[in-house]
């Protein structure tokens, strides 16, 4: 019985030594010099918490895909508690597709400068029942200028517009997008382009238009070219959860590619990234290319199609109409391949330049000790140290996050990676040496005790 108790005590002691080893490892505190890249930060607003949107050019200096090697240090070289907010890839379950009503907007044929004025009849909840021109138009004078979409039943931010129209109006459809909550005051949401073409007896269609991720009760689509508005047959709006609006996209610099055979181009990304969008440079006017975009994590894996569409740069009415972006799912990729249907003329022998976009990463840190503060990253051995926001900020909520102070990378955000990690000065670290000596002696002592206990004959009970 006594031997059993002694062995139990021995197990507890071993666990204690293991804990001492963990504490020893923690005592070897990280220093800014352990990281290849160090960037000064500028802070403003109310602390002690500061939030920093990490530029893509900075993130590309990390050596770990999950950004486990990102740190913030104060002027004394002490690490700061921080949290990383990295948005997960979007899934279809987070989005809702809604069919909406559409109403024609007419104007006088010679009045293309002003938006059509209308009188409306709506229900108690704001849904449109009828839309009519505000003044009577003579027969033959009216011109279909655009469409009014009723999104009053959608309470979430609008992310994408999907249109279909009669086949009598093939070609490119270009229009402006405006949003309103009261049908009186309109805010520009930019331009939209859709297309339906016949290419070598095949139909090439583009129906989707990206929206800015904001809420609105009504959308107004106006065609700028006279007699160009088509008759819609379907209008849908895709919306997302209002609880967490997406962080903005961060675009890369142009990336050079290569081409091993005609109509196929590949690009190597600096690291595995959650790419959400790519932009292909179309330098030559009147370029038209149906394409399939494939991706993979590394060269040992097969290519997987991730997007397709129609890329073009065409001259219409003296100006270029460009569609050069493709949307991805946001899954991690490191290699991209574009396959072009060359019946549209192709994109040339040389691979076009490509830019990619990822969702911005936000870092929040708790300022402790003297400034200025430094962002450090670029270590293959550093362990992830990010805390949940709810732990970093007591009583955390989205409203509180918006009131935090702001931090930004110093200067012109030029990153100057150190060629190799800075080595510590040569000499004896007596504190670390002493800790290791104590640990070694403890292990030897426990080993001797275990040997003694195992040799001792069991006591008679």
mmCIF file of N, CA, C and O in Angstrom, residues 217-277:
data_model
loop_
_atom_site.group_PDB
_atom_site.id
_atom_site.type_symbol
_atom_site.label_atom_id
_atom_site.label_comp_id
_atom_site.label_asym_id
_atom_site.label_seq_id
_atom_site.Cartn_x
_atom_site.Cartn_y
_atom_site.Cartn_z
ATOM 1 N N UNK A 217 -34.543 49.819 -49.401
ATOM 2 C CA UNK A 217 -35.906 49.348 -49.661
ATOM 3 C C UNK A 217 -36.201 49.279 -51.161
ATOM 4 O O UNK A 217 -37.004 48.451 -51.596
ATOM 5 N N UNK A 218 -35.542 50.154 -51.941
ATOM 6 C CA UNK A 218 -35.822 50.198 -53.375
ATOM 7 C C UNK A 218 -34.523 50.383 -54.150
ATOM 8 O O UNK A 218 -33.599 51.067 -53.694
ATOM 9 N N UNK A 219 -34.476 49.780 -55.344
ATOM 10 C CA UNK A 219 -33.361 49.967 -56.261
ATOM 11 C C UNK A 219 -33.893 50.505 -57.584
ATOM 12 O O UNK A 219 -34.959 50.085 -58.054
ATOM 13 N N UNK A 220 -33.119 51.426 -58.168
ATOM 14 C CA UNK A 220 -33.491 51.986 -59.474
ATOM 15 C C UNK A 220 -32.376 51.687 -60.474
ATOM 16 O O UNK A 220 -31.219 52.044 -60.247
ATOM 17 N N UNK A 221 -32.745 51.002 -61.569
ATOM 18 C CA UNK A 221 -31.797 50.663 -62.626
ATOM 19 C C UNK A 221 -32.117 51.515 -63.843
ATOM 20 O O UNK A 221 -33.239 51.445 -64.378
ATOM 21 N N UNK A 222 -31.145 52.306 -64.294
ATOM 22 C CA UNK A 222 -31.366 53.219 -65.416
ATOM 23 C C UNK A 222 -30.355 52.954 -66.522
ATOM 24 O O UNK A 222 -29.145 52.961 -66.271
ATOM 25 N N UNK A 223 -30.863 52.694 -67.728
ATOM 26 C CA UNK A 223 -29.999 52.527 -68.901
ATOM 27 C C UNK A 223 -29.698 53.908 -69.475
ATOM 28 O O UNK A 223 -30.604 54.717 -69.687
ATOM 29 N N UNK A 224 -28.427 54.180 -69.736
ATOM 30 C CA UNK A 224 -28.032 55.522 -70.181
ATOM 31 C C UNK A 224 -28.194 55.700 -71.678
ATOM 32 O O UNK A 224 -28.397 56.819 -72.155
ATOM 33 N N UNK A 225 -28.091 54.622 -72.460
ATOM 34 C CA UNK A 225 -28.208 54.733 -73.906
ATOM 35 C C UNK A 225 -29.677 54.677 -74.307
ATOM 36 O O UNK A 225 -30.398 53.758 -73.895
ATOM 37 N N UNK A 226 -30.164 55.635 -75.097
ATOM 38 C CA UNK A 226 -31.585 55.626 -75.495
ATOM 39 C C UNK A 226 -31.971 54.326 -76.198
ATOM 40 O O UNK A 226 -31.189 53.743 -76.939
ATOM 41 N N UNK A 227 -33.185 53.892 -75.933
ATOM 42 C CA UNK A 227 -33.767 52.706 -76.553
ATOM 43 C C UNK A 227 -32.938 51.444 -76.311
ATOM 44 O O UNK A 227 -32.886 50.555 -77.145
ATOM 45 N N UNK A 228 -32.255 51.376 -75.157
ATOM 46 C CA UNK A 228 -31.434 50.191 -74.889
ATOM 47 C C UNK A 228 -31.963 49.341 -73.741
ATOM 48 O O UNK A 228 -31.526 48.217 -73.567
ATOM 49 N N UNK A 229 -32.886 49.859 -72.935
ATOM 50 C CA UNK A 229 -33.374 49.098 -71.784
ATOM 51 C C UNK A 229 -34.177 47.890 -72.255
ATOM 52 O O UNK A 229 -35.128 48.025 -73.032
ATOM 53 N N UNK A 230 -33.827 46.688 -71.789
ATOM 54 C CA UNK A 230 -34.565 45.500 -72.202
ATOM 55 C C UNK A 230 -35.796 45.288 -71.326
ATOM 56 O O UNK A 230 -35.955 45.918 -70.283
ATOM 57 N N UNK A 231 -36.635 44.378 -71.745
ATOM 58 C CA UNK A 231 -37.802 43.994 -70.947
ATOM 59 C C UNK A 231 -37.371 42.881 -69.999
ATOM 60 O O UNK A 231 -36.929 41.821 -70.440
ATOM 61 N N UNK A 232 -37.467 43.131 -68.693
ATOM 62 C CA UNK A 232 -37.051 42.135 -67.715
ATOM 63 C C UNK A 232 -38.063 40.993 -67.634
ATOM 64 O O UNK A 232 -39.268 41.202 -67.772
ATOM 65 N N UNK A 233 -37.540 39.802 -67.403
ATOM 66 C CA UNK A 233 -38.392 38.642 -67.158
ATOM 67 C C UNK A 233 -38.179 38.068 -65.762
ATOM 68 O O UNK A 233 -38.964 37.235 -65.312
ATOM 69 N N UNK A 234 -37.120 38.515 -65.078
ATOM 70 C CA UNK A 234 -36.848 38.029 -63.726
ATOM 71 C C UNK A 234 -35.895 38.988 -63.035
ATOM 72 O O UNK A 234 -34.986 39.544 -63.667
ATOM 73 N N UNK A 235 -36.126 39.203 -61.755
ATOM 74 C CA UNK A 235 -35.229 40.022 -60.939
ATOM 75 C C UNK A 235 -35.121 39.388 -59.559
ATOM 76 O O UNK A 235 -36.133 39.148 -58.895
ATOM 77 N N UNK A 236 -33.897 39.098 -59.138
ATOM 78 C CA UNK A 236 -33.655 38.487 -57.839
ATOM 79 C C UNK A 236 -32.571 39.273 -57.108
ATOM 80 O O UNK A 236 -31.657 39.841 -57.723
ATOM 81 N N UNK A 237 -32.667 39.285 -55.778
ATOM 82 C CA UNK A 237 -31.663 39.936 -54.942
ATOM 83 C C UNK A 237 -31.134 38.924 -53.934
ATOM 84 O O UNK A 237 -31.917 38.225 -53.283
ATOM 85 N N UNK A 238 -29.836 38.866 -53.834
ATOM 86 C CA UNK A 238 -29.195 37.997 -52.847
ATOM 87 C C UNK A 238 -28.774 38.851 -51.663
ATOM 88 O O UNK A 238 -28.120 39.881 -51.819
ATOM 89 N N UNK A 239 -29.160 38.421 -50.472
ATOM 90 C CA UNK A 239 -28.864 39.198 -49.268
ATOM 91 C C UNK A 239 -28.126 38.319 -48.268
ATOM 92 O O UNK A 239 -28.183 37.091 -48.331
ATOM 93 N N UNK A 240 -27.421 38.990 -47.346
ATOM 94 C CA UNK A 240 -26.664 38.274 -46.326
ATOM 95 C C UNK A 240 -27.112 38.665 -44.939
ATOM 96 O O UNK A 240 -27.945 39.551 -44.749
ATOM 97 N N UNK A 241 -26.542 38.001 -43.941
ATOM 98 C CA UNK A 241 -26.917 38.252 -42.551
ATOM 99 C C UNK A 241 -26.540 39.665 -42.140
ATOM 100 O O UNK A 241 -25.420 40.103 -42.374
ATOM 101 N N UNK A 242 -27.445 40.417 -41.515
ATOM 102 C CA UNK A 242 -27.129 41.769 -41.070
ATOM 103 C C UNK A 242 -26.288 41.793 -39.797
ATOM 104 O O UNK A 242 -25.838 42.840 -39.377
ATOM 105 N N UNK A 243 -26.068 40.616 -39.172
ATOM 106 C CA UNK A 243 -25.363 40.608 -37.889
ATOM 107 C C UNK A 243 -23.880 40.902 -38.048
ATOM 108 O O UNK A 243 -23.241 41.390 -37.133
ATOM 109 N N UNK A 244 -23.319 40.572 -39.210
ATOM 110 C CA UNK A 244 -21.884 40.783 -39.387
ATOM 111 C C UNK A 244 -21.600 41.182 -40.822
ATOM 112 O O UNK A 244 -21.460 40.332 -41.696
ATOM 113 N N UNK A 245 -21.585 42.478 -41.066
ATOM 114 C CA UNK A 245 -21.258 42.962 -42.401
ATOM 115 C C UNK A 245 -19.812 42.612 -42.722
ATOM 116 O O UNK A 245 -18.941 42.646 -41.856
ATOM 117 N N UNK A 246 -19.526 42.246 -43.969
ATOM 118 C CA UNK A 246 -18.167 41.821 -44.308
ATOM 119 C C UNK A 246 -17.168 42.964 -44.227
ATOM 120 O O UNK A 246 -17.500 44.125 -44.469
ATOM 121 N N UNK A 247 -15.931 42.608 -43.849
ATOM 122 C CA UNK A 247 -14.849 43.571 -43.921
ATOM 123 C C UNK A 247 -14.564 43.859 -45.389
ATOM 124 O O UNK A 247 -14.883 43.057 -46.267
ATOM 125 N N UNK A 248 -13.952 45.008 -45.706
ATOM 126 C CA UNK A 248 -13.692 45.333 -47.114
ATOM 127 C C UNK A 248 -12.669 44.379 -47.725
ATOM 128 O O UNK A 248 -11.908 43.717 -47.023
ATOM 129 N N UNK A 249 -12.659 44.332 -49.056
ATOM 130 C CA UNK A 249 -11.675 43.535 -49.764
ATOM 131 C C UNK A 249 -10.350 44.280 -49.823
ATOM 132 O O UNK A 249 -10.307 45.502 -49.940
ATOM 133 N N UNK A 250 -9.267 43.526 -49.760
ATOM 134 C CA UNK A 250 -7.923 44.088 -49.870
ATOM 135 C C UNK A 250 -7.268 43.488 -51.106
ATOM 136 O O UNK A 250 -7.120 42.266 -51.213
ATOM 137 N N UNK A 251 -6.870 44.350 -52.062
ATOM 138 C CA UNK A 251 -6.349 43.900 -53.348
ATOM 139 C C UNK A 251 -4.826 43.850 -53.348
ATOM 140 O O UNK A 251 -4.157 44.674 -52.742
ATOM 141 N N UNK A 252 -4.297 42.870 -54.065
ATOM 142 C CA UNK A 252 -2.851 42.706 -54.192
ATOM 143 C C UNK A 252 -2.305 43.577 -55.313
ATOM 144 O O UNK A 252 -3.059 44.163 -56.103
ATOM 145 N N UNK A 253 -0.988 43.641 -55.396
ATOM 146 C CA UNK A 253 -0.330 44.205 -56.559
ATOM 147 C C UNK A 253 -0.456 43.215 -57.718
ATOM 148 O O UNK A 253 -0.805 42.051 -57.528
ATOM 149 N N UNK A 254 -0.178 43.684 -58.942
ATOM 150 C CA UNK A 254 -0.270 42.817 -60.114
ATOM 151 C C UNK A 254 0.737 41.673 -60.001
ATOM 152 O O UNK A 254 1.886 41.869 -59.597
ATOM 153 N N UNK A 255 0.263 40.477 -60.343
ATOM 154 C CA UNK A 255 1.067 39.269 -60.232
ATOM 155 C C UNK A 255 1.336 38.730 -61.625
ATOM 156 O O UNK A 255 0.420 38.554 -62.424
ATOM 157 N N UNK A 256 2.607 38.487 -61.944
ATOM 158 C CA UNK A 256 2.972 37.936 -63.249
ATOM 159 C C UNK A 256 2.666 36.445 -63.281
ATOM 160 O O UNK A 256 2.756 35.751 -62.266
ATOM 161 N N UNK A 257 2.300 35.945 -64.472
ATOM 162 C CA UNK A 257 1.980 34.536 -64.627
ATOM 163 C C UNK A 257 2.815 33.892 -65.707
ATOM 164 O O UNK A 257 3.771 34.472 -66.224
ATOM 165 N N UNK A 258 2.452 32.675 -66.068
ATOM 166 C CA UNK A 258 3.165 31.946 -67.122
ATOM 167 C C UNK A 258 2.152 31.184 -67.961
ATOM 168 O O UNK A 258 1.005 30.965 -67.544
ATOM 169 N N UNK A 259 2.572 30.767 -69.150
ATOM 170 C CA UNK A 259 1.695 30.030 -70.053
ATOM 171 C C UNK A 259 2.469 28.871 -70.666
ATOM 172 O O UNK A 259 3.452 29.083 -71.387
ATOM 173 N N UNK A 260 2.027 27.644 -70.363
ATOM 174 C CA UNK A 260 2.700 26.463 -70.900
ATOM 175 C C UNK A 260 2.118 26.059 -72.248
ATOM 176 O O UNK A 260 2.793 25.409 -73.046
ATOM 177 N N UNK A 261 0.858 26.413 -72.504
ATOM 178 C CA UNK A 261 0.259 26.120 -73.797
ATOM 179 C C UNK A 261 -0.795 27.172 -74.110
ATOM 180 O O UNK A 261 -1.245 27.926 -73.225
ATOM 181 N N UNK A 262 -1.195 27.219 -75.366
ATOM 182 C CA UNK A 262 -2.115 28.258 -75.822
ATOM 183 C C UNK A 262 -3.428 28.186 -75.055
ATOM 184 O O UNK A 262 -3.993 27.107 -74.854
ATOM 185 N N UNK A 263 -3.897 29.354 -74.633
ATOM 186 C CA UNK A 263 -5.189 29.445 -73.966
ATOM 187 C C UNK A 263 -5.196 28.996 -72.524
ATOM 188 O O UNK A 263 -6.263 28.832 -71.939
ATOM 189 N N UNK A 264 -4.020 28.822 -71.917
ATOM 190 C CA UNK A 264 -3.952 28.381 -70.520
ATOM 191 C C UNK A 264 -2.875 29.174 -69.795
ATOM 192 O O UNK A 264 -1.719 29.206 -70.228
ATOM 193 N N UNK A 265 -3.233 29.790 -68.686
ATOM 194 C CA UNK A 265 -2.313 30.654 -67.943
ATOM 195 C C UNK A 265 -2.355 30.260 -66.466
ATOM 196 O O UNK A 265 -3.410 29.923 -65.932
ATOM 197 N N UNK A 266 -1.198 30.312 -65.816
ATOM 198 C CA UNK A 266 -1.118 29.956 -64.394
ATOM 199 C C UNK A 266 -0.397 31.047 -63.617
ATOM 200 O O UNK A 266 0.471 31.738 -64.146
ATOM 201 N N UNK A 267 -0.768 31.153 -62.329
ATOM 202 C CA UNK A 267 -0.142 32.115 -61.422
ATOM 203 C C UNK A 267 0.136 31.427 -60.088
ATOM 204 O O UNK A 267 -0.664 30.611 -59.612
ATOM 205 N N UNK A 268 1.256 31.778 -59.470
ATOM 206 C CA UNK A 268 1.635 31.260 -58.157
ATOM 207 C C UNK A 268 1.479 32.380 -57.137
ATOM 208 O O UNK A 268 2.127 33.424 -57.246
ATOM 209 N N UNK A 269 0.625 32.181 -56.131
ATOM 210 C CA UNK A 269 0.446 33.181 -55.081
ATOM 211 C C UNK A 269 1.567 33.074 -54.058
ATOM 212 O O UNK A 269 2.168 32.000 -53.906
ATOM 213 N N UNK A 270 1.883 34.153 -53.347
ATOM 214 C CA UNK A 270 2.992 34.114 -52.381
ATOM 215 C C UNK A 270 2.787 33.102 -51.259
ATOM 216 O O UNK A 270 3.748 32.594 -50.696
ATOM 217 N N UNK A 271 1.530 32.812 -50.912
ATOM 218 C CA UNK A 271 1.219 31.877 -49.841
ATOM 219 C C UNK A 271 -0.238 31.445 -50.001
ATOM 220 O O UNK A 271 -0.954 31.975 -50.857
ATOM 221 N N UNK A 272 -0.673 30.462 -49.230
ATOM 222 C CA UNK A 272 -2.068 30.057 -49.281
ATOM 223 C C UNK A 272 -2.961 31.163 -48.736
ATOM 224 O O UNK A 272 -2.771 31.617 -47.608
ATOM 225 N N UNK A 273 -3.928 31.617 -49.526
ATOM 226 C CA UNK A 273 -4.781 32.737 -49.146
ATOM 227 C C UNK A 273 -6.238 32.428 -49.477
ATOM 228 O O UNK A 273 -6.530 31.701 -50.431
ATOM 229 N N UNK A 274 -7.143 33.008 -48.679
ATOM 230 C CA UNK A 274 -8.585 32.845 -48.911
ATOM 231 C C UNK A 274 -9.027 33.869 -49.959
ATOM 232 O O UNK A 274 -9.610 34.907 -49.630
ATOM 233 N N UNK A 275 -8.784 33.563 -51.217
ATOM 234 C CA UNK A 275 -9.050 34.505 -52.305
ATOM 235 C C UNK A 275 -10.552 34.551 -52.592
ATOM 236 O O UNK A 275 -11.198 33.504 -52.734
ATOM 237 N N UNK A 276 -11.102 35.767 -52.667
ATOM 238 C CA UNK A 276 -12.525 35.934 -52.948
ATOM 239 C C UNK A 276 -12.786 36.492 -54.338
ATOM 240 O O UNK A 276 -13.889 36.350 -54.866
ATOM 241 N N UNK A 277 -11.785 37.144 -54.919
ATOM 242 C CA UNK A 277 -11.995 37.727 -56.237
ATOM 243 C C UNK A 277 -10.661 37.856 -56.953
ATOM 244 O O UNK A 277 -9.621 38.035 -56.308
#
